[in-house]
PDB file of C-alpha atoms in Angstrom:
ATOM      1  CA  MET A   1      83.694  92.244  93.760  1.00 43.00           C
ATOM      2  CA  THR A   2      80.393  93.917  94.550  1.00 43.00           C
ATOM      3  CA  ILE A   3      78.607  93.657  97.879  1.00 42.00           C
ATOM      4  CA  THR A   4      74.842  93.548  97.446  1.00 44.00           C
ATOM      5  CA  SER A   5      72.276  95.092  99.783  1.00 46.00           C
ATOM      6  CA  SER A   6      71.878  91.669 101.429  1.00 52.00           C
ATOM      7  CA  GLY A   7      75.570  91.737 102.342  1.00 52.00           C
ATOM      8  CA  LYS A   8      76.465  88.907  99.969  1.00 54.00           C
ATOM      9  CA  THR A   9      79.260  89.269  97.458  1.00 56.00           C
ATOM     10  CA  ARG A  10      78.686  88.965  93.761  1.00 57.00           C
ATOM     11  CA  ALA A  11      81.319  88.262  91.121  1.00 63.00           C
ATOM     12  CA  THR A  12      82.126  91.052  88.706  1.00 68.00           C
ATOM     13  CA  PRO A  13      84.233  90.949  85.544  1.00 68.00           C
ATOM     14  CA  GLU A  14      87.149  92.251  87.657  1.00 75.00           C
ATOM     15  CA  THR A  15      86.882  89.402  90.180  1.00 78.00           C
ATOM     16  CA  ASP A  16      86.472  86.863  87.380  1.00 85.00           C
ATOM     17  CA  GLN A  17      89.636  88.199  85.741  1.00 87.00           C
ATOM     18  CA  ARG A  18      91.493  88.223  89.079  1.00 87.00           C
ATOM     19  CA  THR A  19      90.450  84.618  89.772  1.00 91.00           C
ATOM     20  CA  ALA A  20      91.548  83.547  86.285  1.00 91.00           C
ATOM     21  CA  LEU A  21      94.895  85.301  86.640  1.00 88.00           C
ATOM     22  CA  ILE A  22      95.575  83.690  90.018  1.00 91.00           C
ATOM     23  CA  ALA A  23      94.775  80.263  88.519  1.00 92.00           C
ATOM     24  CA  SER A  24      97.137  80.998  85.603  1.00 92.00           C
ATOM     25  CA  LEU A  25      99.957  81.957  87.980  1.00 90.00           C
ATOM     26  CA  ARG A  26      99.417  78.719  89.907  1.00 93.00           C
ATOM     27  CA  THR A  27      99.578  76.822  86.613  1.00 93.00           C
ATOM     28  CA  LEU A  28     102.850  78.569  85.773  1.00 89.00           C
ATOM     29  CA  ALA A  29     104.283  77.699  89.207  1.00 90.00           C
ATOM     30  CA  ASN A  30     103.239  74.065  88.691  1.00 94.00           C
ATOM     31  CA  LEU A  31     104.932  74.037  85.283  1.00 93.00           C
ATOM     32  CA  PHE A  32     108.194  75.270  86.792  1.00 89.00           C
ATOM     33  CA  GLU A  33     107.919  72.564  89.430  1.00 93.00           C
ATOM     34  CA  ASP A  34     106.780  69.706  87.167  1.00 95.00           C
ATOM     35  CA  VAL A  35     108.969  70.468  84.137  1.00 95.00           C
ATOM     36  CA  PRO A  36     112.482  71.218  85.380  1.00 92.00           C
ATOM     37  CA  GLU A  37     113.616  71.503  81.746  1.00 95.00           C
ATOM     38  CA  LEU A  38     111.607  74.744  81.491  1.00 91.00           C
ATOM     39  CA  PRO A  39     114.342  77.368  81.819  1.00 88.00           C
ATOM     40  CA  LEU A  40     114.211  80.225  84.261  1.00 81.00           C
ATOM     41  CA  ILE A  41     115.832  83.535  83.434  1.00 76.00           C
ATOM     42  CA  GLN A  42     118.177  84.769  86.137  1.00 79.00           C
ATOM     43  CA  GLY A  43     116.844  87.945  87.673  1.00 78.00           C
ATOM     44  CA  MET A  44     113.326  87.440  86.319  1.00 82.00           C
ATOM     45  CA  GLU A  45     110.804  90.162  87.071  1.00 87.00           C
ATOM     46  CA  ILE A  46     107.070  89.640  87.184  1.00 89.00           C
ATOM     47  CA  SER A  47     105.668  93.067  86.499  1.00 92.00           C
ATOM     48  CA  TRP A  48     102.228  94.518  85.925  1.00 93.00           C
ATOM     49  CA  SER A  49     100.816  97.985  85.379  1.00 95.00           C
ATOM     50  CA  ILE A  50      98.617 100.013  87.666  1.00 96.00           C
ATOM     51  CA  LEU A  51      96.372 101.997  85.350  1.00 94.00           C
ATOM     52  CA  GLY A  52      94.443 105.190  86.044  1.00 95.00           C
ATOM     53  CA  SER A  53      95.352 108.753  86.856  1.00 96.00           C
ATOM     54  CA  ASP A  54      98.440 109.628  88.864  1.00 97.00           C
ATOM     55  CA  GLU A  55      96.235 110.246  91.897  1.00 96.00           C
ATOM     56  CA  GLU A  56      94.562 106.833  91.490  1.00 97.00           C
ATOM     57  CA  GLY A  57      97.902 105.092  90.931  1.00 96.00           C
ATOM     58  CA  ARG A  58      99.396 106.640  94.066  1.00 96.00           C
ATOM     59  CA  ARG A  59      96.287 105.750  96.100  1.00 97.00           C
ATOM     60  CA  ILE A  60      96.377 102.126  94.879  1.00 96.00           C
ATOM     61  CA  VAL A  61     100.086 101.798  95.722  1.00 97.00           C
ATOM     62  CA  GLU A  62      99.604 103.284  99.189  1.00 96.00           C
ATOM     63  CA  HIS A  63      96.566 101.078  99.902  1.00 96.00           C
ATOM     64  CA  ALA A  64      98.341  97.942  98.677  1.00 96.00           C
ATOM     65  CA  SER A  65     101.441  98.818 100.714  1.00 97.00           C
ATOM     66  CA  ARG A  66      99.374  99.105 103.888  1.00 97.00           C
ATOM     67  CA  ALA A  67      97.688  95.759 103.143  1.00 96.00           C
ATOM     68  CA  LEU A  68     101.050  94.074 102.509  1.00 97.00           C
ATOM     69  CA  SER A  69     102.410  95.536 105.763  1.00 97.00           C
ATOM     70  CA  GLU A  70      99.398  94.204 107.671  1.00 97.00           C
ATOM     71  CA  GLU A  71     100.166  90.745 106.249  1.00 95.00           C
ATOM     72  CA  ALA A  72     103.871  91.191 107.149  1.00 96.00           C
ATOM     73  CA  VAL A  73     104.901  90.848 103.494  1.00 96.00           C
ATOM     74  CA  ASN A  74     108.382  92.163 102.760  1.00 96.00           C
ATOM     75  CA  HIS A  75     108.017  94.923 100.178  1.00 97.00           C
ATOM     76  CA  ARG A  76     109.329  98.333  99.249  1.00 97.00           C
ATOM     77  CA  VAL A  77     107.613 101.292  97.603  1.00 98.00           C
ATOM     78  CA  THR A  78     109.772 103.252  95.189  1.00 97.00           C
ATOM     79  CA  ASP A  79     108.723 106.653  93.885  1.00 97.00           C
ATOM     80  CA  ASP A  80     110.612 108.432  91.137  1.00 96.00           C
ATOM     81  CA  PRO A  81     108.558 111.634  90.644  1.00 94.00           C
ATOM     82  CA  ASN A  82     109.913 111.917  87.101  1.00 93.00           C
ATOM     83  CA  HIS A  83     108.839 108.429  86.074  1.00 96.00           C
ATOM     84  CA  ALA A  84     106.815 106.016  88.236  1.00 97.00           C
ATOM     85  CA  ILE A  85     105.711 104.747  91.611  1.00 98.00           C
ATOM     86  CA  ALA A  86     105.982 101.022  92.286  1.00 97.00           C
ATOM     87  CA  ILE A  87     105.487  98.284  94.844  1.00 97.00           C
ATOM     88  CA  ASN A  88     108.445  95.892  94.798  1.00 97.00           C
ATOM     89  CA  ILE A  89     108.094  92.452  96.385  1.00 96.00           C
ATOM     90  CA  PRO A  90     111.335  90.470  96.575  1.00 95.00           C
ATOM     91  CA  LEU A  91     110.749  86.788  95.907  1.00 91.00           C
ATOM     92  CA  VAL A  92     114.026  84.846  96.064  1.00 89.00           C
ATOM     93  CA  GLY A  93     117.489  85.731  94.822  1.00 86.00           C
ATOM     94  CA  ASP A  94     117.207  88.191  91.937  1.00 86.00           C
ATOM     95  CA  TYR A  95     113.512  87.491  91.381  1.00 90.00           C
ATOM     96  CA  VAL A  96     111.011  90.242  92.107  1.00 93.00           C
ATOM     97  CA  ALA A  97     107.312  90.960  91.628  1.00 94.00           C
ATOM     98  CA  ARG A  98     106.501  94.568  90.844  1.00 96.00           C
ATOM     99  CA  ALA A  99     103.327  96.594  90.340  1.00 96.00           C
ATOM    100  CA  VAL A 100     104.047  99.903  88.611  1.00 97.00           C
ATOM    101  CA  HIS A 101     102.134 103.095  87.875  1.00 97.00           C
ATOM    102  CA  VAL A 102     104.006 105.179  85.288  1.00 97.00           C
ATOM    103  CA  TYR A 103     103.169 108.839  85.774  1.00 97.00           C
ATOM    104  CA  ASP A 104     101.077 110.554  83.093  1.00 95.00           C
ATOM    105  CA  ARG A 105     103.819 113.035  82.189  1.00 95.00           C
ATOM    106  CA  SER A 106     106.342 110.249  81.678  1.00 95.00           C
ATOM    107  CA  MET A 107     103.889 108.282  79.501  1.00 92.00           C
ATOM    108  CA  ALA A 108     103.138 111.408  77.436  1.00 92.00           C
ATOM    109  CA  GLU A 109     106.869 111.952  76.865  1.00 92.00           C
ATOM    110  CA  TYR A 110     107.290 108.300  75.859  1.00 89.00           C
ATOM    111  CA  ARG A 111     104.378 108.494  73.411  1.00 90.00           C
ATOM    112  CA  ALA A 112     105.783 111.711  71.918  1.00 89.00           C
ATOM    113  CA  ARG A 113     109.192 110.058  71.385  1.00 88.00           C
ATOM    114  CA  THR A 114     107.710 106.942  69.763  1.00 87.00           C
ATOM    115  CA  SER A 115     104.712 108.394  67.910  1.00 85.00           C
ATOM    116  CA  TYR A 116     106.505 108.199  64.559  1.00 81.00           C
ATOM    117  CA  GLY A 117     107.026 104.424  64.849  1.00 75.00           C
ATOM    118  CA  PRO A 118     103.917 103.216  63.015  1.00 76.00           C
ATOM    119  CA  VAL A 119     104.559 105.442  59.970  1.00 78.00           C
ATOM    120  CA  ILE A 120     108.242 104.619  59.413  1.00 76.00           C
ATOM    121  CA  GLN A 121     108.925 101.960  56.801  1.00 75.00           C
ATOM    122  CA  VAL A 122     112.402 100.707  56.097  1.00 74.00           C
ATOM    123  CA  ASP A 123     113.087  99.933  52.457  1.00 73.00           C
ATOM    124  CA  GLU A 124     114.145  96.385  51.836  1.00 74.00           C
ATOM    125  CA  GLN A 125     117.758  96.120  50.805  1.00 70.00           C
ATOM    126  CA  VAL A 126     118.043  95.110  47.161  1.00 60.00           C
ATOM    127  CA  ALA A 127     120.627  92.430  46.459  1.00 60.00           C
ATOM    128  CA  SER A 128     123.130  93.557  43.831  1.00 56.00           C
TER     129      SER A 128
END
């Protein structure tokens, strides 16, 4: 969202995307309610990435944690310096919502371990 010089807010692609995502999540909730045959996985996690540098990721997590605290939302911040920082919001039972920033070093190590993937081809087994 952008605030103009007149003090009015103006939609940006980010707010349009946020609005669309919120509507999609409401649609999903309605589907679970309206179609009980739609199975739920026990211990389901709704997870999304926090992109940007490590500094930006940490700042976003800290800012969001303060905002959640102000709204009295039960949450926990976890920080594994060797992997990621995350905001964890328990929902019900084993269900959790989680926003995660994976640290740059951890992502670089992951990419190094999996960089060969696109060039490996497994020969099809020939029936004898």
